Amino acid sequence: MRKILSFILVAILVISISSCAGSKAAQKNEQNINGTWQLETIVSEGISGNYKADIFNEEDFNCFVGSTWQFKKSNNLGSYTISKNGGNCVSVQRNFRWSTTSQDGAADHFQFKRLTENLKAMDDGAGFVFKILQSTNSILQLKSEFSFEGKPAAFVFNFVRIK
């Protein structure tokens, strides 16, 4: 009986320590992401030729290049602003709720859900999930994976900190 109780206590301790480690990594990512960023480039992987791809149920991915993103760690709200870009894109400012997750042995993830002006969830509450490739005080790199013509593909979003 004592061996079983000792085993259970050790298992609980191991689970607690591993969950705290994941939480610390997620907190570090949130601290790094907090602030104002500019989306410098979007690089496609696994896609060749000319294509038009609307992202975030919003605009063509090219319209997002140069967009400004704000992340507030205090309430996990943020926004992005797309400029008109010479008439090819619609000027948009969109609010979103964001978070990060981190688990031992798995890639860290960033996720966000678009919100209306009243801060109500859009897209039937569905959001967008990215792997965090890099998260520092000056660089944020996120990867969105999907299938294109039946093959694996991805967009890599490269941000630089403005403030």
Tab-separated table of C-alpha atoms in Angstrom, residues 51-64 88 128 146 155 157:
chain	number	residue	atom	x	y	z
A	51	TYR	CA	-1.675	31.617	-56.673
A	52	LYS	CA	-4.090	33.765	-54.717
A	53	ALA	CA	-4.577	32.815	-51.090
A	54	ASP	CA	-6.935	34.612	-48.725
A	55	ILE	CA	-5.825	34.209	-45.114
A	56	PHE	CA	-7.681	34.670	-41.834
A	57	ASN	CA	-10.949	34.861	-43.815
A	58	GLU	CA	-9.889	38.424	-44.591
A	59	GLU	CA	-7.634	39.295	-47.531
A	60	ASP	CA	-5.014	37.950	-49.902
A	61	PHE	CA	-1.833	37.087	-48.010
A	62	ASN	CA	0.070	39.789	-49.922
A	63	CYS	CA	-2.187	42.444	-48.329
A	64	PHE	CA	-0.870	41.444	-44.899
A	88	ASN	CA	-5.322	46.192	-54.336
A	128	PHE	CA	-5.992	30.195	-36.254
A	146	PHE	CA	-2.084	23.412	-44.356
A	155	PHE	CA	3.105	30.058	-44.731
A	157	PHE	CA	5.080	34.832	-41.081
